[in-house]
PDB file of N, CA and C in Angstrom:
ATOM      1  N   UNK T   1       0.796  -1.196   0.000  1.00 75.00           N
ATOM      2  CA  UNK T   1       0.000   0.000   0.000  1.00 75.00           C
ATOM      3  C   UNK T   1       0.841   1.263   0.000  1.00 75.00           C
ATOM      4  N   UNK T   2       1.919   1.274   0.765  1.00 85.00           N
ATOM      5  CA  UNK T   2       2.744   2.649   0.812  1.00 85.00           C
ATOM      6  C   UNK T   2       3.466   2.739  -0.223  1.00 85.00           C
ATOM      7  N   UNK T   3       3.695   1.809  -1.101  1.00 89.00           N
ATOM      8  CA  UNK T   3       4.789   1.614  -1.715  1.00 89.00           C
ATOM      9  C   UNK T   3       3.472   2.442  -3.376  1.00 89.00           C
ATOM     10  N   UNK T   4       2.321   1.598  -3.370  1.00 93.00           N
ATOM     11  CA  UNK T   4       1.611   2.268  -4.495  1.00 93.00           C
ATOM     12  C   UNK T   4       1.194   3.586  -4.540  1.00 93.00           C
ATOM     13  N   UNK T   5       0.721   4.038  -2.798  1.00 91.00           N
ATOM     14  CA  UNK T   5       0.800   5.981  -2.244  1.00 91.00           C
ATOM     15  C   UNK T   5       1.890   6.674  -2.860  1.00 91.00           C
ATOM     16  N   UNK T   6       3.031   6.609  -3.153  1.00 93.00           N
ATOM     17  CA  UNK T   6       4.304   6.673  -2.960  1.00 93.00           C
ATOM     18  C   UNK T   6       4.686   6.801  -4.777  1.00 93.00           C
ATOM     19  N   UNK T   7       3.944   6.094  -5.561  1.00 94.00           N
ATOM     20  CA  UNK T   7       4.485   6.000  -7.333  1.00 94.00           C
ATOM     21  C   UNK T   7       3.171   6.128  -7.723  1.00 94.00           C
ATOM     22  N   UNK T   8       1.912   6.006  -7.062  1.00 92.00           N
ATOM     23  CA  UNK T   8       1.073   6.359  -7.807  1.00 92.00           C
ATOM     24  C   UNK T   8       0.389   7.856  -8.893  1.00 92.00           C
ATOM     25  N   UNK T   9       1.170   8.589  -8.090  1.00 92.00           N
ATOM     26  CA  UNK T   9       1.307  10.060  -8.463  1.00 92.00           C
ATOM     27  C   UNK T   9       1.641  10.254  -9.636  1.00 92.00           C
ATOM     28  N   UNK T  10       3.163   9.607  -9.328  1.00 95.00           N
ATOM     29  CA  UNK T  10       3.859   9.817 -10.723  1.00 95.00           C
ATOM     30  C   UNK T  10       3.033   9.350 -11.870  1.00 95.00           C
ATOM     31  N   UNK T  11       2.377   8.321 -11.927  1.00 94.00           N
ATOM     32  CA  UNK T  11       1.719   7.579 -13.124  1.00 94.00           C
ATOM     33  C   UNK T  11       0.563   8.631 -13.709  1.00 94.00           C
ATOM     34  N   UNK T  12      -0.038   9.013 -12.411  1.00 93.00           N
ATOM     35  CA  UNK T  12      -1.295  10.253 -13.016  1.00 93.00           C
ATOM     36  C   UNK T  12      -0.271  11.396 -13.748  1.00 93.00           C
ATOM     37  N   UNK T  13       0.344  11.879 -13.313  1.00 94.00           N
ATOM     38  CA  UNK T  13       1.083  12.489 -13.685  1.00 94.00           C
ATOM     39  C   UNK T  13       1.438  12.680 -15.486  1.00 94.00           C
ATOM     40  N   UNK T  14       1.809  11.616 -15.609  1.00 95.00           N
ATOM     41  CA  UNK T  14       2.127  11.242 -17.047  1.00 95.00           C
ATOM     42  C   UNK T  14       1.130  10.161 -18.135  1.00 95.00           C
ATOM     43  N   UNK T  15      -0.404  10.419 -17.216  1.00 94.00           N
ATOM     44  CA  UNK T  15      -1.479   9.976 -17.885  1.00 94.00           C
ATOM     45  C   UNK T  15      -1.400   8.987 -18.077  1.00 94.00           C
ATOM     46  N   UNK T  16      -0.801   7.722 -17.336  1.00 95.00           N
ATOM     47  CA  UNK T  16      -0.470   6.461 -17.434  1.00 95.00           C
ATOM     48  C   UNK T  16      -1.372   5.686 -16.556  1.00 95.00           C
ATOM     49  N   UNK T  17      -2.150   4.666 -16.761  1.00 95.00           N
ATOM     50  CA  UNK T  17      -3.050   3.727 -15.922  1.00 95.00           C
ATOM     51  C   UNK T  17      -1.794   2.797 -15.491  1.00 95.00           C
ATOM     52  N   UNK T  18      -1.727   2.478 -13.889  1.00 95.00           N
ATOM     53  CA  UNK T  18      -0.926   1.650 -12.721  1.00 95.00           C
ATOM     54  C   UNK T  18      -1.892   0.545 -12.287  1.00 95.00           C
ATOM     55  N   UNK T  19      -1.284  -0.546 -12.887  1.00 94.00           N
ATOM     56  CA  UNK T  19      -1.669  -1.704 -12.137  1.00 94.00           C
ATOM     57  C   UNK T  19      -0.596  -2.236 -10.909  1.00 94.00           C
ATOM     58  N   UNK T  20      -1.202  -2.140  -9.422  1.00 93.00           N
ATOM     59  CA  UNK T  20      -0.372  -2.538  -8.682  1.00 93.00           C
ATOM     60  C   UNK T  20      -1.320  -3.412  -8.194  1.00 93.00           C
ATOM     61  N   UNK T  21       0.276  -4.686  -7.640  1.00 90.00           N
ATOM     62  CA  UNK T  21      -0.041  -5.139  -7.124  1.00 90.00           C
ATOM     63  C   UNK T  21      -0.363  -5.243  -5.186  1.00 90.00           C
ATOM     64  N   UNK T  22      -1.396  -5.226  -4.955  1.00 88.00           N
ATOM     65  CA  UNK T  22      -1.732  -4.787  -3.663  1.00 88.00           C
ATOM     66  C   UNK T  22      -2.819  -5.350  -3.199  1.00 88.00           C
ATOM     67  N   UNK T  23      -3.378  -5.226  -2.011  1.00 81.00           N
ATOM     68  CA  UNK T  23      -4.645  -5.430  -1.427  1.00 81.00           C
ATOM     69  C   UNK T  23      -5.424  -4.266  -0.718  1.00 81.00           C
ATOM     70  N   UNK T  24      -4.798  -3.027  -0.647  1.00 84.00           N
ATOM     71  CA  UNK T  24      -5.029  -1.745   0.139  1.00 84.00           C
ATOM     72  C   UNK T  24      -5.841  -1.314  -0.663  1.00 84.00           C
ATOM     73  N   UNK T  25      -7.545  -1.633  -0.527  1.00 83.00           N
ATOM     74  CA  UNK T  25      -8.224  -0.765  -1.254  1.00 83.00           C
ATOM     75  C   UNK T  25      -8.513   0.853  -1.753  1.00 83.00           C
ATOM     76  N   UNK T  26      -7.832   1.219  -0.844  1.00 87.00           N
ATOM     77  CA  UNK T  26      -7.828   2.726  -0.350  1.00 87.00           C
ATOM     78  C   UNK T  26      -7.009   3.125  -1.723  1.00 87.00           C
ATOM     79  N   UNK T  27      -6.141   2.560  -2.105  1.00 90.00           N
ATOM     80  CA  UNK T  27      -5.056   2.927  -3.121  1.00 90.00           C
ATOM     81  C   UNK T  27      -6.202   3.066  -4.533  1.00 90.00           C
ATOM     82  N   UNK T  28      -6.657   2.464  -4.730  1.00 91.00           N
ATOM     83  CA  UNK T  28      -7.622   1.847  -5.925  1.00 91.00           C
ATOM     84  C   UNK T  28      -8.535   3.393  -6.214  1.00 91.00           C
ATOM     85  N   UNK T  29      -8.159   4.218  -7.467  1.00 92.00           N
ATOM     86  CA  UNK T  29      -9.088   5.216  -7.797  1.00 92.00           C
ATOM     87  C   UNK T  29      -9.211   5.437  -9.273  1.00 92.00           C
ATOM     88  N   UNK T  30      -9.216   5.853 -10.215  1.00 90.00           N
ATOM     89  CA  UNK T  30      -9.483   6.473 -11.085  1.00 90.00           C
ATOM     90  C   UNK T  30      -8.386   5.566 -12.391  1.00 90.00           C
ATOM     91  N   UNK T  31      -7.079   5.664 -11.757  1.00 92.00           N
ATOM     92  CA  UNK T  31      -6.131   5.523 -12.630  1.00 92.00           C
ATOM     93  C   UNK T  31      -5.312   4.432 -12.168  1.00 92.00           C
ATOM     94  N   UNK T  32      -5.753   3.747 -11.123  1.00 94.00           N
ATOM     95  CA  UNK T  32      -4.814   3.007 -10.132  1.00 94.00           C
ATOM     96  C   UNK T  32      -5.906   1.919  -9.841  1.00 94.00           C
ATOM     97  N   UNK T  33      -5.755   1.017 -10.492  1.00 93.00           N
ATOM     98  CA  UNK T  33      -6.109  -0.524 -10.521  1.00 93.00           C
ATOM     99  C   UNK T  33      -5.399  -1.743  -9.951  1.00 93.00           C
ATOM    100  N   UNK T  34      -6.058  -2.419  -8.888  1.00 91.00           N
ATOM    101  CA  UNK T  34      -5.228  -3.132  -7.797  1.00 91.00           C
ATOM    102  C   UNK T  34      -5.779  -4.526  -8.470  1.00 91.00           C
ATOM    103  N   UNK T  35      -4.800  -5.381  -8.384  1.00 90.00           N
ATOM    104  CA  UNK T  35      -4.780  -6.980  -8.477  1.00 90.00           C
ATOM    105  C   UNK T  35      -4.358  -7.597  -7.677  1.00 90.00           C
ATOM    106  N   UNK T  36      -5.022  -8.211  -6.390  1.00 83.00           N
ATOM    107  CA  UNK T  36      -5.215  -8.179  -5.199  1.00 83.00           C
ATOM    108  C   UNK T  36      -6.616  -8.215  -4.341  1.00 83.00           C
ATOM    109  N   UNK T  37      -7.100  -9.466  -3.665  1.00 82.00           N
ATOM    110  CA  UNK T  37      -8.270  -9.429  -3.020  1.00 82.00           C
ATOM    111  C   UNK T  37      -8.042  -8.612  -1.938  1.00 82.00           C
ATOM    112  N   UNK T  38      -9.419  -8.160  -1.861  1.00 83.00           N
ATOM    113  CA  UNK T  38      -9.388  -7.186  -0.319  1.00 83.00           C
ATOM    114  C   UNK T  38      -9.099  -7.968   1.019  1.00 83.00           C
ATOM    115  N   UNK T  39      -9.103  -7.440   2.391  1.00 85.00           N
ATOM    116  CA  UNK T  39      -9.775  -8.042   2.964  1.00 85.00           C
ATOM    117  C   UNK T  39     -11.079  -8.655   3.425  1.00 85.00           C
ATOM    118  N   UNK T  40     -11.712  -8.309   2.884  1.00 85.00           N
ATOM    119  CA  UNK T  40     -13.677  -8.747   2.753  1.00 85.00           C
ATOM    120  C   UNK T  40     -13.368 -10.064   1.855  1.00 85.00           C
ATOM    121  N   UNK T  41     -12.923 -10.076   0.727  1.00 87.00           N
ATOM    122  CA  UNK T  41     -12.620 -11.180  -0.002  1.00 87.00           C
ATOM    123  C   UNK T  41     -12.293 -12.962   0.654  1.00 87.00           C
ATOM    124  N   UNK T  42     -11.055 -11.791   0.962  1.00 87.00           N
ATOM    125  CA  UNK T  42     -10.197 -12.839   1.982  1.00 87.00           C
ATOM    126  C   UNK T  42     -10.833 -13.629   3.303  1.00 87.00           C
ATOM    127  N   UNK T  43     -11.323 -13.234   4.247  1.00 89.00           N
ATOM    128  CA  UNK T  43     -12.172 -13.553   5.169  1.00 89.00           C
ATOM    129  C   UNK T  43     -13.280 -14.097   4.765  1.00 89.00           C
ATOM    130  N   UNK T  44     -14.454 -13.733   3.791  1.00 90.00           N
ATOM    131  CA  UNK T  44     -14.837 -14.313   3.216  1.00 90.00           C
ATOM    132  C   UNK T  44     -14.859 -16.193   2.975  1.00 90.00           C
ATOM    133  N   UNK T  45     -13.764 -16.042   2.381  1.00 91.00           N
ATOM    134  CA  UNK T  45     -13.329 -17.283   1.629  1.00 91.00           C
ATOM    135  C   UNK T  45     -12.682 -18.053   2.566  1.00 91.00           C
ATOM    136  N   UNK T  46     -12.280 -17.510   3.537  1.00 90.00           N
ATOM    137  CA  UNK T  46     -11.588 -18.380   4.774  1.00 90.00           C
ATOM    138  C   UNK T  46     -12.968 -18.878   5.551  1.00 90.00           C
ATOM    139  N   UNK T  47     -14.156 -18.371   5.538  1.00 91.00           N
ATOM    140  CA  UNK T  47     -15.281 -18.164   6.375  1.00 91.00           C
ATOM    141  C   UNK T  47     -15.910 -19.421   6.068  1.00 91.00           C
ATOM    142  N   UNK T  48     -16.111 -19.120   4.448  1.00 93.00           N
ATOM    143  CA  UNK T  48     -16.750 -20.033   3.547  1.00 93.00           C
ATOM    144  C   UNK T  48     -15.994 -21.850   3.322  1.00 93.00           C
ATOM    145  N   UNK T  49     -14.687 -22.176   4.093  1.00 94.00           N
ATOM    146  CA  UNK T  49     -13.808 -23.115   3.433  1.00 94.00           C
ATOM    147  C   UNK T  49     -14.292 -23.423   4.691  1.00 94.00           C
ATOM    148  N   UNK T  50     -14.389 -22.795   5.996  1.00 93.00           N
ATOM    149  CA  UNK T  50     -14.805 -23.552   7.481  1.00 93.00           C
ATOM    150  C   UNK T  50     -15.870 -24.326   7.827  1.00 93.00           C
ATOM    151  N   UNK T  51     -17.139 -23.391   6.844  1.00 93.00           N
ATOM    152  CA  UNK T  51     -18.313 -24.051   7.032  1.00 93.00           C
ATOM    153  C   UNK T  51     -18.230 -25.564   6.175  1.00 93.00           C
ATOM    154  N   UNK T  52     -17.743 -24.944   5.321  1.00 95.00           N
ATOM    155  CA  UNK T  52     -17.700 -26.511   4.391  1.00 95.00           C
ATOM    156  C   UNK T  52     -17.308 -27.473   4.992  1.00 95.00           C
ATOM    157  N   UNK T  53     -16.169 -27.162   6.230  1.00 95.00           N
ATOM    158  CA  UNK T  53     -15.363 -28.587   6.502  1.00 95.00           C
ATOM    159  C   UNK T  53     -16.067 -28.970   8.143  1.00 95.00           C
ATOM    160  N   UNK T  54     -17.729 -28.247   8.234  1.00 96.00           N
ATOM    161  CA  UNK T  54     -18.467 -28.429   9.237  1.00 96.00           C
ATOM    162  C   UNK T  54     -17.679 -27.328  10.646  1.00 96.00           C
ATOM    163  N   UNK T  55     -17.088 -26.244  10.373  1.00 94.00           N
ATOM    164  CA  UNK T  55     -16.685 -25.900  11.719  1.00 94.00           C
ATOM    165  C   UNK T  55     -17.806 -24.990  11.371  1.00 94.00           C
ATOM    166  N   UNK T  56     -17.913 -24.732  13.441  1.00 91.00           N
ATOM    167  CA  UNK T  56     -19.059 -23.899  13.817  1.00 91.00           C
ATOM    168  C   UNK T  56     -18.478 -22.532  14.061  1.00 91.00           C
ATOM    169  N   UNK T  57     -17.607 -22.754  14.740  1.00 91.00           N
ATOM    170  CA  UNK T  57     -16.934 -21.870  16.103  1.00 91.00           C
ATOM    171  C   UNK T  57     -15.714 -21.234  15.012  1.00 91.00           C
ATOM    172  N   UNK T  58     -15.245 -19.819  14.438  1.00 88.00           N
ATOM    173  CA  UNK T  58     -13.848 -19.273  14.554  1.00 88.00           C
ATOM    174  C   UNK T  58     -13.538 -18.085  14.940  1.00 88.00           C
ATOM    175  N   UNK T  59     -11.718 -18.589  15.106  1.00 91.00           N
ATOM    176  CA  UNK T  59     -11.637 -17.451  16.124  1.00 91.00           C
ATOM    177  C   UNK T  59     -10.681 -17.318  15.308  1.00 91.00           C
ATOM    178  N   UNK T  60     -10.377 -15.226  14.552  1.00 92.00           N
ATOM    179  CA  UNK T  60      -9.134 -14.768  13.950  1.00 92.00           C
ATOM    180  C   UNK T  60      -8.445 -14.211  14.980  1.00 92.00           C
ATOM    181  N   UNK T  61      -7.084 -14.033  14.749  1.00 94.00           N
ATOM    182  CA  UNK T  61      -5.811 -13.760  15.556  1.00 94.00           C
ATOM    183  C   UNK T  61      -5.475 -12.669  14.392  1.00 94.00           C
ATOM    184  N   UNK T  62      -5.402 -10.824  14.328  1.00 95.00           N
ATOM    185  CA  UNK T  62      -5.039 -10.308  13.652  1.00 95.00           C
ATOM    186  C   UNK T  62      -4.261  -9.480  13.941  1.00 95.00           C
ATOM    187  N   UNK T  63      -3.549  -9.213  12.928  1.00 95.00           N
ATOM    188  CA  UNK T  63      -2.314  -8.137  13.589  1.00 95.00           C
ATOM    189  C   UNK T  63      -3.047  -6.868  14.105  1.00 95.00           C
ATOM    190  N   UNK T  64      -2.465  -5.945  14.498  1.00 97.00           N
ATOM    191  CA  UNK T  64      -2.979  -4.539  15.100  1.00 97.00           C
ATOM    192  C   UNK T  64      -2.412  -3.564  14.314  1.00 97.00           C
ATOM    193  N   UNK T  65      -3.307  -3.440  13.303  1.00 92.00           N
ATOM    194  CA  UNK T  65      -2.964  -2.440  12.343  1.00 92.00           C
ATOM    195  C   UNK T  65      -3.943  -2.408  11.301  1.00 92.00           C
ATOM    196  N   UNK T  66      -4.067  -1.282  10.223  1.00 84.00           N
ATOM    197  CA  UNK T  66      -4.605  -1.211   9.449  1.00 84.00           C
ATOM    198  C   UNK T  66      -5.716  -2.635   8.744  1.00 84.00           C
ATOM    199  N   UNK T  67      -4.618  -3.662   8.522  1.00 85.00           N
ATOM    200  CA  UNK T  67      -4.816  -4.627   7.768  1.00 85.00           C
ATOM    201  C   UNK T  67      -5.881  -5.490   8.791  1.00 85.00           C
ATOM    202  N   UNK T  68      -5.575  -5.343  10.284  1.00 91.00           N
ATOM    203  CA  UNK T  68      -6.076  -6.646  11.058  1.00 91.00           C
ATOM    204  C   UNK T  68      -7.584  -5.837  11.279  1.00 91.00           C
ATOM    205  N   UNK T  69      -7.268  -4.440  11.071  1.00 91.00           N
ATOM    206  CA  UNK T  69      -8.568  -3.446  11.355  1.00 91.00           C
ATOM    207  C   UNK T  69      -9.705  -3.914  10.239  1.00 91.00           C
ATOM    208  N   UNK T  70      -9.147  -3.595   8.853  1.00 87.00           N
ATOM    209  CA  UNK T  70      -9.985  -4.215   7.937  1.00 87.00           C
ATOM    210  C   UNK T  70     -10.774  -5.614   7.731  1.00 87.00           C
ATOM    211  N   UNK T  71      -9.761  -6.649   8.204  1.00 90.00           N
ATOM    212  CA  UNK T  71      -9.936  -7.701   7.839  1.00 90.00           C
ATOM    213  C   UNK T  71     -11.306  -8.225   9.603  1.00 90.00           C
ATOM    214  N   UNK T  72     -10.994  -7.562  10.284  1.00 92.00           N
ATOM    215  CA  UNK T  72     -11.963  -7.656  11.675  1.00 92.00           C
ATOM    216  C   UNK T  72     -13.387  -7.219  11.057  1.00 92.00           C
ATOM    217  N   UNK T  73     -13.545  -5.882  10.267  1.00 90.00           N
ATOM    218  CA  UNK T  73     -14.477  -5.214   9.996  1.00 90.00           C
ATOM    219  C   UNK T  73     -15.279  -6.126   9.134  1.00 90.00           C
ATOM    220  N   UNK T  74     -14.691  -6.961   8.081  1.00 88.00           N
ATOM    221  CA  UNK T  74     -15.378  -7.524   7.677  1.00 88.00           C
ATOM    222  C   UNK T  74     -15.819  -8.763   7.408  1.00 88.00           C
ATOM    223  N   UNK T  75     -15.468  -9.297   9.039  1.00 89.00           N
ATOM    224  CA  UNK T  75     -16.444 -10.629  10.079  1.00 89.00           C
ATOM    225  C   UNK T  75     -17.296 -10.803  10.205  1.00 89.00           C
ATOM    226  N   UNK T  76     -17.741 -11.095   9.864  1.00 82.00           N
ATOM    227  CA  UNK T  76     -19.724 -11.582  10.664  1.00 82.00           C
ATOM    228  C   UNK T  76     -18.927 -11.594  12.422  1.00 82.00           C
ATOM    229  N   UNK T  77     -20.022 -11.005  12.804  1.00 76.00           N
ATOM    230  CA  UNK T  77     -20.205 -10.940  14.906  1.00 76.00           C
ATOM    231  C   UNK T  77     -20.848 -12.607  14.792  1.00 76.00           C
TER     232      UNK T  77
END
């Protein structure tokens, strides 16, 4: 994510469409196209592989930051 904040400029700049690779949706606007699931994606699909294998109960362990913020937000309670 800092790294696409950081060169994405330059690309508008010189009217150039940036495909980065990332997951920081926040980066993703106009000219700046991410290849990369979000976190909603991600959780998601981890959510969806549990039920399948019959679990009831999970519990995520996330970092404390941006990423563990996102990826919490978009848990089912």
């Amino acid at each position: 994510g800092a790294d696409v904040a950081a060169t994405k400029g330059i690309a508008a700049d010189a009217n150039v469409p940036m495909l980065a690779l990332s997951n920081d949706q926040s980066q993703a606007d106009g000219n700046t196209y991410l290849m990369g699931s979000g976190p909603a994606e991600q959780a998601a699909r981890v959510i969806e592989y549990a039920v399948q294998k019959g679990h009831k109960r999970i519990v995520a362990v996330l970092p404390d930051n941006a990423y563990g913020a996102a990826v919490r937000a978009a848990l089912p309670n």
